PDB file of C-alpha atoms in Angstrom:
ATOM      1  CA  MET A 171     121.091   8.425 116.281  1.00  0.00           C
ATOM      2  CA  GLN A 172     123.961  10.772 115.545  1.00  0.00           C
ATOM      3  CA  THR A 173     127.619   9.994 115.662  1.00  0.00           C
ATOM      4  CA  GLU A 174     129.337  11.279 118.291  1.00  0.00           C
ATOM      5  CA  ALA A 175     132.460  14.027 118.151  1.00  0.00           C
ATOM      6  CA  PRO A 176     136.446  12.366 117.918  1.00  0.00           C
ATOM      7  CA  ASP A 177     137.435  14.255 121.275  1.00  0.00           C
ATOM      8  CA  ARG A 178     138.399  11.568 123.857  1.00  0.00           C
ATOM      9  CA  PRO A 179     136.411  11.908 127.260  1.00  0.00           C
ATOM     10  CA  ALA A 180     137.795  12.134 130.879  1.00  0.00           C
ATOM     11  CA  THR A 181     135.564   9.385 130.920  1.00  0.00           C
ATOM     12  CA  PRO A 182     136.952   6.158 128.549  1.00  0.00           C
ATOM     13  CA  ARG A 183     133.980   5.209 126.355  1.00  0.00           C
ATOM     14  CA  ILE A 184     133.516   1.655 126.165  1.00  0.00           C
ATOM     15  CA  GLY A 185     131.979  -0.534 123.968  1.00  0.00           C
ATOM     16  CA  LEU A 186     130.793  -4.472 124.097  1.00  0.00           C
ATOM     17  CA  VAL A 187     130.518  -6.667 121.208  1.00  0.00           C
ATOM     18  CA  LEU A 188     129.023 -10.080 122.253  1.00  0.00           C
ATOM     19  CA  SER A 189     129.692 -13.254 119.884  1.00  0.00           C
ATOM     20  CA  SER A 190     126.907 -15.936 118.578  1.00  0.00           C
ATOM     21  CA  GLY A 191     126.121 -18.455 120.695  1.00  0.00           C
ATOM     22  CA  GLY A 192     122.796 -20.894 121.004  1.00  0.00           C
ATOM     23  CA  VAL A 193     120.780 -21.412 123.412  1.00  0.00           C
ATOM     24  CA  ARG A 194     124.127 -21.806 125.756  1.00  0.00           C
ATOM     25  CA  GLY A 195     124.720 -17.602 124.578  1.00  0.00           C
ATOM     26  CA  VAL A 196     122.239 -16.135 125.675  1.00  0.00           C
ATOM     27  CA  TYR A 197     122.219 -17.531 129.336  1.00  0.00           C
ATOM     28  CA  ALA A 198     126.555 -16.521 129.338  1.00  0.00           C
ATOM     29  CA  HIS A 199     126.239 -13.529 128.015  1.00  0.00           C
ATOM     30  CA  THR A 200     123.803 -12.480 131.142  1.00  0.00           C
ATOM     31  CA  GLY A 201     126.485 -13.654 132.972  1.00  0.00           C
ATOM     32  CA  PHE A 202     128.564 -11.172 131.468  1.00  0.00           C
ATOM     33  CA  MET A 203     126.538  -8.464 131.748  1.00  0.00           C
ATOM     34  CA  GLN A 204     126.277  -8.932 135.047  1.00  0.00           C
ATOM     35  CA  ALA A 205     129.907  -8.820 135.608  1.00  0.00           C
ATOM     36  CA  ILE A 206     130.301  -5.856 133.916  1.00  0.00           C
ATOM     37  CA  GLN A 207     127.983  -4.051 136.081  1.00  0.00           C
ATOM     38  CA  ASP A 208     129.153  -5.625 139.097  1.00  0.00           C
ATOM     39  CA  MET A 209     132.350  -4.282 138.294  1.00  0.00           C
ATOM     40  CA  GLY A 210     130.859  -0.553 137.084  1.00  0.00           C
ATOM     41  CA  ILE A 211     132.414  -0.172 133.378  1.00  0.00           C
ATOM     42  CA  PRO A 212     129.938   2.195 131.808  1.00  0.00           C
ATOM     43  CA  VAL A 213     128.697   1.028 128.773  1.00  0.00           C
ATOM     44  CA  SER A 214     129.138   3.904 125.716  1.00  0.00           C
ATOM     45  CA  ALA A 215     127.549   1.633 122.315  1.00  0.00           C
ATOM     46  CA  SER A 216     126.974  -2.293 121.751  1.00  0.00           C
ATOM     47  CA  ALA A 217     126.597  -4.786 118.803  1.00  0.00           C
ATOM     48  CA  GLY A 218     125.359  -8.374 118.709  1.00  0.00           C
ATOM     49  CA  CYS A 219     125.134 -11.538 116.623  1.00  0.00           C
ATOM     50  CA  SER A 220     122.459 -14.078 117.357  1.00  0.00           C
ATOM     51  CA  ALA A 221     122.207 -14.636 121.131  1.00  0.00           C
ATOM     52  CA  GLY A 222     124.271 -11.344 121.447  1.00  0.00           C
ATOM     53  CA  ALA A 223     121.907  -9.749 119.726  1.00  0.00           C
ATOM     54  CA  LEU A 224     119.507 -10.766 121.959  1.00  0.00           C
ATOM     55  CA  VAL A 225     120.540  -9.758 125.092  1.00  0.00           C
ATOM     56  CA  GLY A 226     122.452  -6.964 123.709  1.00  0.00           C
ATOM     57  CA  GLY A 227     118.598  -5.565 123.114  1.00  0.00           C
ATOM     58  CA  PHE A 228     117.704  -6.415 126.129  1.00  0.00           C
ATOM     59  CA  MET A 229     120.267  -4.682 127.734  1.00  0.00           C
ATOM     60  CA  ALA A 230     120.546  -1.635 124.920  1.00  0.00           C
ATOM     61  CA  SER A 231     116.764  -0.967 125.435  1.00  0.00           C
ATOM     62  CA  GLY A 232     116.821  -0.507 128.698  1.00  0.00           C
ATOM     63  CA  THR A 233     115.876  -3.814 130.706  1.00  0.00           C
ATOM     64  CA  PRO A 234     117.068  -4.217 133.438  1.00  0.00           C
ATOM     65  CA  LEU A 235     119.379  -6.690 133.889  1.00  0.00           C
ATOM     66  CA  GLU A 236     117.818  -8.325 137.420  1.00  0.00           C
ATOM     67  CA  ARG A 237     114.873  -8.104 135.926  1.00  0.00           C
ATOM     68  CA  TRP A 238     115.874  -9.982 132.332  1.00  0.00           C
ATOM     69  CA  ALA A 239     118.113 -12.217 135.272  1.00  0.00           C
ATOM     70  CA  ASP A 240     114.714 -13.470 136.608  1.00  0.00           C
ATOM     71  CA  THR A 241     112.985 -14.578 133.134  1.00  0.00           C
ATOM     72  CA  LEU A 242     115.911 -16.519 132.704  1.00  0.00           C
ATOM     73  CA  PRO A 243     114.391 -19.678 135.021  1.00  0.00           C
ATOM     74  CA  GLY A 244     110.585 -19.600 133.193  1.00  0.00           C
ATOM     75  CA  ILE A 245     112.450 -20.173 129.732  1.00  0.00           C
ATOM     76  CA  THR A 246     111.997 -23.724 127.749  1.00  0.00           C
ATOM     77  CA  SER A 247     112.312 -24.829 124.698  1.00  0.00           C
ATOM     78  CA  ARG A 248     108.782 -23.979 123.662  1.00  0.00           C
ATOM     79  CA  THR A 249     109.323 -20.012 124.155  1.00  0.00           C
ATOM     80  CA  PHE A 250     111.614 -19.856 121.094  1.00  0.00           C
ATOM     81  CA  TRP A 251     111.288 -22.885 119.505  1.00  0.00           C
ATOM     82  CA  THR A 252     107.801 -24.463 117.607  1.00  0.00           C
ATOM     83  CA  PRO A 253     109.107 -26.738 115.058  1.00  0.00           C
ATOM     84  CA  ASP A 254     106.559 -28.603 113.026  1.00  0.00           C
ATOM     85  CA  SER A 255     105.311 -31.757 113.914  1.00  0.00           C
ATOM     86  CA  LEU A 256     106.536 -34.789 112.085  1.00  0.00           C
ATOM     87  CA  PRO A 257     103.175 -35.410 109.782  1.00  0.00           C
ATOM     88  CA  ARG A 258     103.402 -31.815 108.945  1.00  0.00           C
ATOM     89  CA  PHE A 259     106.842 -31.673 107.717  1.00  0.00           C
ATOM     90  CA  LEU A 260     106.560 -35.369 105.813  1.00  0.00           C
ATOM     91  CA  TRP A 261     103.567 -33.858 103.702  1.00  0.00           C
ATOM     92  CA  GLU A 262     105.681 -30.691 103.579  1.00  0.00           C
ATOM     93  CA  MET A 263     108.052 -32.390 101.702  1.00  0.00           C
ATOM     94  CA  THR A 264     105.754 -35.212  99.917  1.00  0.00           C
ATOM     95  CA  ALA A 265     102.471 -33.810  98.846  1.00  0.00           C
ATOM     96  CA  ARG A 266     103.619 -29.703  98.330  1.00  0.00           C
ATOM     97  CA  LYS A 267     108.022 -31.462  97.605  1.00  0.00           C
ATOM     98  CA  GLY A 268     108.831 -28.646 100.154  1.00  0.00           C
ATOM     99  CA  ARG A 269     107.457 -25.886  97.755  1.00  0.00           C
ATOM    100  CA  GLY A 270     107.986 -22.509  99.961  1.00  0.00           C
ATOM    101  CA  TYR A 271     109.386 -24.454 103.101  1.00  0.00           C
ATOM    102  CA  THR A 272     112.003 -22.406 104.561  1.00  0.00           C
ATOM    103  CA  GLY A 273     112.580 -24.033 108.055  1.00  0.00           C
ATOM    104  CA  LEU A 274     111.267 -26.268 110.428  1.00  0.00           C
ATOM    105  CA  SER A 275     109.720 -23.617 112.605  1.00  0.00           C
ATOM    106  CA  ASP A 276     108.140 -19.963 112.289  1.00  0.00           C
ATOM    107  CA  THR A 277     109.953 -17.188 114.274  1.00  0.00           C
ATOM    108  CA  ARG A 278     106.295 -15.903 116.407  1.00  0.00           C
ATOM    109  CA  ALA A 279     107.284 -17.390 119.309  1.00  0.00           C
ATOM    110  CA  ALA A 280     110.420 -16.816 119.149  1.00  0.00           C
ATOM    111  CA  LEU A 281     109.805 -12.861 118.328  1.00  0.00           C
ATOM    112  CA  GLN A 282     106.790 -12.626 120.879  1.00  0.00           C
ATOM    113  CA  PHE A 283     108.934 -13.237 123.449  1.00  0.00           C
ATOM    114  CA  THR A 284     111.437 -10.872 122.514  1.00  0.00           C
ATOM    115  CA  ARG A 285     108.525  -8.005 122.310  1.00  0.00           C
ATOM    116  CA  ASP A 286     107.745  -9.131 125.312  1.00  0.00           C
ATOM    117  CA  ASN A 287     111.052  -8.487 126.848  1.00  0.00           C
ATOM    118  CA  LEU A 288     112.291  -5.062 125.535  1.00  0.00           C
ATOM    119  CA  THR A 289     111.708  -1.103 126.795  1.00  0.00           C
ATOM    120  CA  ALA A 290     112.296   0.597 123.881  1.00  0.00           C
ATOM    121  CA  LYS A 291     110.821  -1.309 120.884  1.00  0.00           C
ATOM    122  CA  MET A 292     113.219   1.754 118.616  1.00  0.00           C
ATOM    123  CA  PHE A 293     116.767   1.477 117.671  1.00  0.00           C
ATOM    124  CA  GLU A 294     116.468   5.021 118.436  1.00  0.00           C
ATOM    125  CA  GLU A 295     115.516   4.959 121.895  1.00  0.00           C
ATOM    126  CA  CYS A 296     117.823   2.324 122.996  1.00  0.00           C
ATOM    127  CA  VAL A 297     119.845   4.260 125.934  1.00  0.00           C
ATOM    128  CA  TYR A 298     122.789   3.770 124.379  1.00  0.00           C
ATOM    129  CA  PRO A 299     124.145   2.859 120.359  1.00  0.00           C
ATOM    130  CA  PHE A 300     123.075  -0.869 119.950  1.00  0.00           C
ATOM    131  CA  HIS A 301     124.307  -2.697 116.377  1.00  0.00           C
ATOM    132  CA  VAL A 302     122.301  -6.512 115.221  1.00  0.00           C
ATOM    133  CA  LEU A 303     124.279  -8.504 112.852  1.00  0.00           C
ATOM    134  CA  ALA A 304     122.078 -10.669 109.962  1.00  0.00           C
ATOM    135  CA  VAL A 305     122.910 -12.192 106.507  1.00  0.00           C
ATOM    136  CA  ASN A 306     120.467 -10.575 103.264  1.00  0.00           C
ATOM    137  CA  LEU A 307     119.409 -13.942 101.975  1.00  0.00           C
ATOM    138  CA  GLY A 308     119.330 -12.335  98.785  1.00  0.00           C
ATOM    139  CA  SER A 309     122.257 -10.638  98.399  1.00  0.00           C
ATOM    140  CA  GLY A 310     124.728 -12.621 100.469  1.00  0.00           C
ATOM    141  CA  LYS A 311     126.037  -9.772 102.361  1.00  0.00           C
ATOM    142  CA  LYS A 312     126.220  -8.865 105.875  1.00  0.00           C
ATOM    143  CA  LYS A 313     124.341  -6.428 107.000  1.00  0.00           C
ATOM    144  CA  VAL A 314     124.428  -4.253 109.960  1.00  0.00           C
ATOM    145  CA  PHE A 315     120.886  -2.815 111.741  1.00  0.00           C
ATOM    146  CA  SER A 316     121.160  -0.091 113.789  1.00  0.00           C
ATOM    147  CA  GLU A 317     117.718   1.675 113.107  1.00  0.00           C
ATOM    148  CA  GLY A 318     114.224   0.709 113.761  1.00  0.00           C
ATOM    149  CA  GLU A 319     111.984  -2.068 115.114  1.00  0.00           C
ATOM    150  CA  LEU A 320     114.719  -3.888 117.498  1.00  0.00           C
ATOM    151  CA  ALA A 321     112.572  -7.234 117.835  1.00  0.00           C
ATOM    152  CA  PRO A 322     111.761  -8.428 114.186  1.00  0.00           C
ATOM    153  CA  ARG A 323     115.926  -7.628 113.875  1.00  0.00           C
ATOM    154  CA  MET A 324     116.944  -9.114 116.970  1.00  0.00           C
ATOM    155  CA  THR A 325     114.926 -12.193 115.500  1.00  0.00           C
ATOM    156  CA  ALA A 326     116.122 -12.157 112.726  1.00  0.00           C
ATOM    157  CA  SER A 327     119.737 -12.423 113.441  1.00  0.00           C
ATOM    158  CA  ALA A 328     119.008 -15.368 115.780  1.00  0.00           C
ATOM    159  CA  ALA A 329     117.568 -17.363 112.870  1.00  0.00           C
ATOM    160  CA  MET A 330     119.572 -20.205 111.882  1.00  0.00           C
ATOM    161  CA  PRO A 331     118.956 -21.517 108.685  1.00  0.00           C
ATOM    162  CA  ILE A 332     116.940 -24.676 108.307  1.00  0.00           C
ATOM    163  CA  LEU A 333     116.016 -24.769 112.268  1.00  0.00           C
ATOM    164  CA  TYR A 334     113.901 -21.413 111.290  1.00  0.00           C
ATOM    165  CA  GLU A 335     112.187 -19.158 108.581  1.00  0.00           C
ATOM    166  CA  PRO A 336     113.867 -16.353 107.751  1.00  0.00           C
ATOM    167  CA  VAL A 337     112.439 -13.131 108.738  1.00  0.00           C
ATOM    168  CA  ARG A 338     111.054 -10.587 106.239  1.00  0.00           C
ATOM    169  CA  ILE A 339     112.481  -7.003 106.395  1.00  0.00           C
ATOM    170  CA  ASP A 340     111.546  -4.455 104.501  1.00  0.00           C
ATOM    171  CA  GLY A 341     110.912  -6.700 101.244  1.00  0.00           C
ATOM    172  CA  GLU A 342     114.188  -8.325 102.182  1.00  0.00           C
ATOM    173  CA  TYR A 343     115.263 -11.864 104.101  1.00  0.00           C
ATOM    174  CA  TYR A 344     117.305 -12.361 106.620  1.00  0.00           C
ATOM    175  CA  CYS A 345     119.014 -14.737 108.947  1.00  0.00           C
ATOM    176  CA  ASP A 346     121.654 -15.768 111.377  1.00  0.00           C
ATOM    177  CA  GLY A 347     124.555 -13.100 111.454  1.00  0.00           C
ATOM    178  CA  ALA A 348     126.703 -15.705 112.730  1.00  0.00           C
ATOM    179  CA  LEU A 349     126.869 -17.641 109.199  1.00  0.00           C
ATOM    180  CA  ILE A 350     129.126 -14.553 108.286  1.00  0.00           C
ATOM    181  CA  ASP A 351     130.925 -12.789 111.367  1.00  0.00           C
ATOM    182  CA  PHE A 352     130.406 -14.495 114.989  1.00  0.00           C
ATOM    183  CA  ALA A 353     130.706 -10.822 116.646  1.00  0.00           C
ATOM    184  CA  PRO A 354     130.923  -7.451 114.844  1.00  0.00           C
ATOM    185  CA  THR A 355     133.646  -5.718 116.555  1.00  0.00           C
ATOM    186  CA  ASP A 356     133.886  -2.913 112.841  1.00  0.00           C
ATOM    187  CA  ALA A 357     130.230  -2.376 113.808  1.00  0.00           C
ATOM    188  CA  ILE A 358     130.975  -0.097 116.785  1.00  0.00           C
ATOM    189  CA  CYS A 359     134.774   0.242 116.965  1.00  0.00           C
ATOM    190  CA  CYS A 360     135.509   3.150 114.950  1.00  0.00           C
ATOM    191  CA  ARG A 361     131.873   4.403 114.222  1.00  0.00           C
ATOM    192  CA  HIS A 362     131.577   5.579 117.716  1.00  0.00           C
ATOM    193  CA  HIS A 363     135.013   6.724 118.731  1.00  0.00           C
ATOM    194  CA  LEU A 364     135.453   4.196 121.358  1.00  0.00           C
ATOM    195  CA  ASP A 365     138.446   3.782 123.590  1.00  0.00           C
ATOM    196  CA  LEU A 366     137.937   0.048 124.508  1.00  0.00           C
ATOM    197  CA  VAL A 367     135.708  -2.973 122.644  1.00  0.00           C
ATOM    198  CA  ILE A 368     135.030  -5.757 125.063  1.00  0.00           C
ATOM    199  CA  VAL A 369     134.502  -9.037 122.928  1.00  0.00           C
ATOM    200  CA  HIS A 370     132.412 -11.722 124.886  1.00  0.00           C
ATOM    201  CA  HIS A 371     133.432 -14.927 122.492  1.00  0.00           C
ATOM    202  CA  VAL A 372     131.229 -17.748 123.113  1.00  0.00           C
ATOM    203  CA  SER A 373     130.125 -19.754 119.832  1.00  0.00           C
ATOM    204  CA  GLN A 374     130.851 -23.498 119.842  1.00  0.00           C
ATOM    205  CA  HIS A 375     134.308 -24.563 119.630  1.00  0.00           C
ATOM    206  CA  PHE A 376     134.905 -27.764 118.394  1.00  0.00           C
ATOM    207  CA  GLY A 377     137.733 -30.426 119.564  1.00  0.00           C
ATOM    208  CA  ILE A 378     139.171 -34.204 118.393  1.00  0.00           C
ATOM    209  CA  HIS A 379     137.684 -36.684 116.077  1.00  0.00           C
ATOM    210  CA  HIS A 380     136.455 -38.801 118.671  1.00  0.00           C
ATOM    211  CA  GLU A 381     134.351 -36.421 119.955  1.00  0.00           C
ATOM    212  CA  LEU A 382     132.689 -35.601 116.584  1.00  0.00           C
ATOM    213  CA  ASP A 383     132.102 -39.323 116.649  1.00  0.00           C
ATOM    214  CA  ARG A 384     130.719 -39.085 119.628  1.00  0.00           C
ATOM    215  CA  ALA A 385     128.695 -35.856 118.626  1.00  0.00           C
ATOM    216  CA  LEU A 386     127.209 -37.908 115.651  1.00  0.00           C
ATOM    217  CA  ARG A 387     125.517 -40.412 117.546  1.00  0.00           C
ATOM    218  CA  ASP A 388     123.756 -37.540 119.955  1.00  0.00           C
ATOM    219  CA  SER A 389     120.567 -36.914 119.746  1.00  0.00           C
ATOM    220  CA  TRP A 390     120.166 -33.277 117.177  1.00  0.00           C
ATOM    221  CA  ALA A 391     123.317 -34.811 114.884  1.00  0.00           C
ATOM    222  CA  MET A 392     122.004 -32.774 111.910  1.00  0.00           C
ATOM    223  CA  LEU A 393     122.791 -30.099 114.606  1.00  0.00           C
ATOM    224  CA  GLU A 394     126.393 -31.220 115.193  1.00  0.00           C
ATOM    225  CA  VAL A 395     126.933 -30.841 111.123  1.00  0.00           C
ATOM    226  CA  VAL A 396     125.771 -28.022 110.692  1.00  0.00           C
ATOM    227  CA  ASN A 397     126.795 -26.139 113.528  1.00  0.00           C
ATOM    228  CA  ARG A 398     130.425 -27.381 112.342  1.00  0.00           C
ATOM    229  CA  LEU A 399     130.522 -25.683 108.814  1.00  0.00           C
ATOM    230  CA  VAL A 400     128.792 -22.677 110.569  1.00  0.00           C
ATOM    231  CA  PHE A 401     131.323 -22.155 113.397  1.00  0.00           C
ATOM    232  CA  ARG A 402     134.710 -23.369 110.942  1.00  0.00           C
ATOM    233  CA  GLU A 403     136.856 -20.345 111.159  1.00  0.00           C
ATOM    234  CA  LYS A 404     138.653 -18.724 114.088  1.00  0.00           C
ATOM    235  CA  PRO A 405     137.932 -15.030 114.099  1.00  0.00           C
ATOM    236  CA  TRP A 406     140.644 -12.262 113.810  1.00  0.00           C
ATOM    237  CA  TYR A 407     140.592 -11.376 117.826  1.00  0.00           C
ATOM    238  CA  LEU A 408     140.873 -15.131 119.637  1.00  0.00           C
ATOM    239  CA  SER A 409     144.557 -15.545 120.539  1.00  0.00           C
ATOM    240  CA  GLY A 410     144.170 -19.414 122.063  1.00  0.00           C
ATOM    241  CA  ARG A 411     143.834 -17.738 125.449  1.00  0.00           C
ATOM    242  CA  ALA A 412     140.755 -17.082 127.749  1.00  0.00           C
ATOM    243  CA  LEU A 413     141.733 -12.969 126.778  1.00  0.00           C
ATOM    244  CA  GLY A 414     143.864 -11.268 124.598  1.00  0.00           C
ATOM    245  CA  LEU A 415     144.790  -7.560 124.030  1.00  0.00           C
ATOM    246  CA  HIS A 416     144.669  -5.862 121.012  1.00  0.00           C
ATOM    247  CA  HIS A 417     145.113  -3.128 118.616  1.00  0.00           C
ATOM    248  CA  CYS A 418     141.278  -2.498 116.625  1.00  0.00           C
ATOM    249  CA  PRO A 419     142.941  -3.370 113.367  1.00  0.00           C
ATOM    250  CA  CYS A 420     141.011  -0.596 111.593  1.00  0.00           C
ATOM    251  CA  GLY A 421     143.178   2.103 112.895  1.00  0.00           C
ATOM    252  CA  CYS A 422     141.032   3.745 114.946  1.00  0.00           C
ATOM    253  CA  GLY A 423     143.420   3.695 118.161  1.00  0.00           C
ATOM    254  CA  ALA A 424     140.801   1.980 120.093  1.00  0.00           C
ATOM    255  CA  ILE A 425     141.756  -1.044 122.263  1.00  0.00           C
ATOM    256  CA  VAL A 426     139.635  -4.996 122.111  1.00  0.00           C
ATOM    257  CA  ILE A 427     139.952  -7.310 124.510  1.00  0.00           C
ATOM    258  CA  ALA A 428     138.141 -10.372 123.813  1.00  0.00           C
ATOM    259  CA  LEU A 429     136.884 -12.568 126.030  1.00  0.00           C
ATOM    260  CA  ARG A 430     136.525 -16.696 125.830  1.00  0.00           C
ATOM    261  CA  PRO A 431     135.496 -18.637 128.947  1.00  0.00           C
ATOM    262  CA  GLU A 432     135.094 -22.250 129.523  1.00  0.00           C
ATOM    263  CA  LEU A 433     131.922 -23.050 129.562  1.00  0.00           C
ATOM    264  CA  PRO A 434     129.410 -26.408 129.977  1.00  0.00           C
ATOM    265  CA  VAL A 435     128.137 -27.304 126.919  1.00  0.00           C
ATOM    266  CA  MET A 436     124.902 -27.262 126.325  1.00  0.00           C
ATOM    267  CA  ARG A 437     122.907 -29.009 123.313  1.00  0.00           C
ATOM    268  CA  TRP A 438     120.090 -27.529 120.952  1.00  0.00           C
ATOM    269  CA  PRO A 439     117.147 -26.405 122.614  1.00  0.00           C
ATOM    270  CA  LEU A 440     117.727 -27.215 125.903  1.00  0.00           C
ATOM    271  CA  THR A 441     117.746 -25.362 128.729  1.00  0.00           C
ATOM    272  CA  GLU A 442     118.987 -27.355 131.645  1.00  0.00           C
ATOM    273  CA  GLY A 443     122.419 -25.971 132.573  1.00  0.00           C
ATOM    274  CA  GLY A 444     121.960 -22.247 131.319  1.00  0.00           C
ATOM    275  CA  GLU A 445     122.059 -21.372 135.486  1.00  0.00           C
ATOM    276  CA  LYS A 446     125.769 -22.973 135.630  1.00  0.00           C
ATOM    277  CA  ALA A 447     126.685 -21.098 131.839  1.00  0.00           C
ATOM    278  CA  MET A 448     125.265 -17.950 133.520  1.00  0.00           C
ATOM    279  CA  GLN A 449     127.033 -17.937 136.736  1.00  0.00           C
ATOM    280  CA  ASP A 450     130.559 -19.457 135.060  1.00  0.00           C
ATOM    281  CA  ALA A 451     130.597 -16.078 133.025  1.00  0.00           C
ATOM    282  CA  ARG A 452     129.596 -14.067 135.463  1.00  0.00           C
ATOM    283  CA  GLN A 453     132.796 -15.292 137.335  1.00  0.00           C
ATOM    284  CA  GLN A 454     135.376 -15.505 135.000  1.00  0.00           C
ATOM    285  CA  THR A 455     134.580 -12.039 133.359  1.00  0.00           C
ATOM    286  CA  VAL A 456     135.026 -10.502 136.983  1.00  0.00           C
ATOM    287  CA  ALA A 457     138.768 -12.743 137.245  1.00  0.00           C
ATOM    288  CA  LEU A 458     139.378 -12.103 133.991  1.00  0.00           C
ATOM    289  CA  LEU A 459     138.935  -8.013 133.923  1.00  0.00           C
ATOM    290  CA  ARG A 460     139.515  -7.447 137.062  1.00  0.00           C
ATOM    291  CA  PRO A 461     143.367  -7.309 136.738  1.00  0.00           C
ATOM    292  CA  TYR A 462     143.063  -4.812 134.486  1.00  0.00           C
ATOM    293  CA  LEU A 463     140.093  -2.789 135.757  1.00  0.00           C
ATOM    294  CA  ASP A 464     141.959   0.439 136.810  1.00  0.00           C
ATOM    295  CA  ALA A 465     143.424   0.829 133.695  1.00  0.00           C
ATOM    296  CA  ILE A 466     139.786   0.356 132.096  1.00  0.00           C
ATOM    297  CA  LEU A 467     138.242   2.328 133.517  1.00  0.00           C
ATOM    298  CA  SER A 468     140.830   5.456 133.057  1.00  0.00           C
ATOM    299  CA  ASP A 469     142.968   5.461 130.109  1.00  0.00           C
ATOM    300  CA  PRO A 470     142.886   1.920 128.109  1.00  0.00           C
ATOM    301  CA  ARG A 471     144.395   3.116 125.137  1.00  0.00           C
ATOM    302  CA  LYS A 472     147.611   4.227 127.146  1.00  0.00           C
ATOM    303  CA  GLN A 473     147.742   1.880 130.142  1.00  0.00           C
ATOM    304  CA  LEU A 474     146.656  -1.336 128.948  1.00  0.00           C
ATOM    305  CA  PRO A 475     149.550  -3.730 127.638  1.00  0.00           C
ATOM    306  CA  VAL A 476     149.086  -4.234 124.290  1.00  0.00           C
ATOM    307  CA  THR A 477     151.627  -5.911 122.003  1.00  0.00           C
ATOM    308  CA  ALA A 478     152.066  -5.490 118.458  1.00  0.00           C
ATOM    309  CA  ASP A 479     149.799  -7.307 116.550  1.00  0.00           C
ATOM    310  CA  LYS A 480     149.219  -9.043 113.528  1.00  0.00           C
ATOM    311  CA  VAL A 481     146.247  -9.357 112.313  1.00  0.00           C
ATOM    312  CA  GLY A 482     143.902  -9.119 109.453  1.00  0.00           C
ATOM    313  CA  SER A 483     141.431  -6.981 109.602  1.00  0.00           C
ATOM    314  CA  PRO A 484     137.455  -7.846 110.540  1.00  0.00           C
ATOM    315  CA  SER A 485     135.362  -9.152 107.908  1.00  0.00           C
ATOM    316  CA  GLY A 486     133.349  -5.782 106.342  1.00  0.00           C
ATOM    317  CA  GLY A 487     135.523  -3.715 107.076  1.00  0.00           C
ATOM    318  CA  CYS A 488     134.659  -0.514 108.629  1.00  0.00           C
ATOM    319  CA  GLY A 489     132.422   0.394 106.242  1.00  0.00           C
ATOM    320  CA  VAL A 490     130.158  -2.478 106.156  1.00  0.00           C
ATOM    321  CA  ASP A 491     126.093  -1.259 105.332  1.00  0.00           C
ATOM    322  CA  THR A 492     124.223  -0.100 108.801  1.00  0.00           C
ATOM    323  CA  ALA A 493     121.327   1.037 107.206  1.00  0.00           C
ATOM    324  CA  GLY A 494     118.434   0.129 108.976  1.00  0.00           C
TER     325      GLY A 494
END
C-alpha cells in the first residue's frame, strides 16, 4: 500500500480512529460510522484498536454499513465468547497445573465471525488504508498491522488477556492493543498526510469509590478489576468534554477532533443494550460534529477553532512499527 503524496488536495483528507470499548464499543462504533455516512464525511484512512479494530476493519474492507448494522441484532455472546466449561477449567488448573493454558476462551468463533463479515480479506485490498493495533507478547511493545490477512490481526487486537488465548501470527503471539494504547492516532495522522483525524473514544471510564463497591459485587467482578487496571490512564486527546479540538502532537499540522459520547453501561459479555448504544452514538456524533461540518468538509486546518495545546506525544510516536 503506497503512502500518498503530501500535496494538500481540494477535498480534505480525513482519517477515523476507533478506540477499544468491548462489546459496547462494537455497537457504538457502528452508530458513529452511520453518523459519518449521514453527514457525507469522506474517509481517507482509518485505524482501530480492539472493538475499533473490528468495526473499522469491516468498514475498510468494503462491507456495506447497512449490511453490518443488520448483522448486529443477531449477535449473541456465543458469537465471540466460547469459554471452557468449569470442569475443563478445573482440570486444566489442577491436573495440568495450568501448563499451556493461556485463556478462558479460544478465538476460533471470533475469528470465523470476523472472516464471515469481511468483504476484502487482505489489508492491501481495503477501500482505504487501514491499521490495527495489537500488543506483541514477546516484546511487550505495540504493533500496528497494515499488511497481510485482516481477520487474524483484527481478532488479535481484541483478544483481551485471561479472557482469550493470544493469537499467533507469523510465529509471534499478539493480544489486545488496549493494554498499551486505546486509540492509535499515530498510526495514520502523519503517515497519510491527513488534514483531520476524528477519534471516537468509547473505552470504559470509571466513577467514584461507591460505584466500585457495587461493581465488585456484580457478576463478572473479576473483569471489573481487569478493566480498571487496563483503563487507568487518560489518553492525551481527552479534554473532559464530549468534544475536544487539538493540533496533532506529532507536528504534522493535522487537527484532531476527539469525541467521547455518553453511552449506557454494557456488562461483558452481554449484548443487551447494544441497540441503544448504537443509536446514542449515532445521535451524539451528529449533534457534536454538525456545528463544525462546513469547516470539516472544506478546510479543517484553517477553519476549525483550535486553541494552543499543551499535550505530550501519543504513545509510540509516528515512528511506530507498522509492518504486516
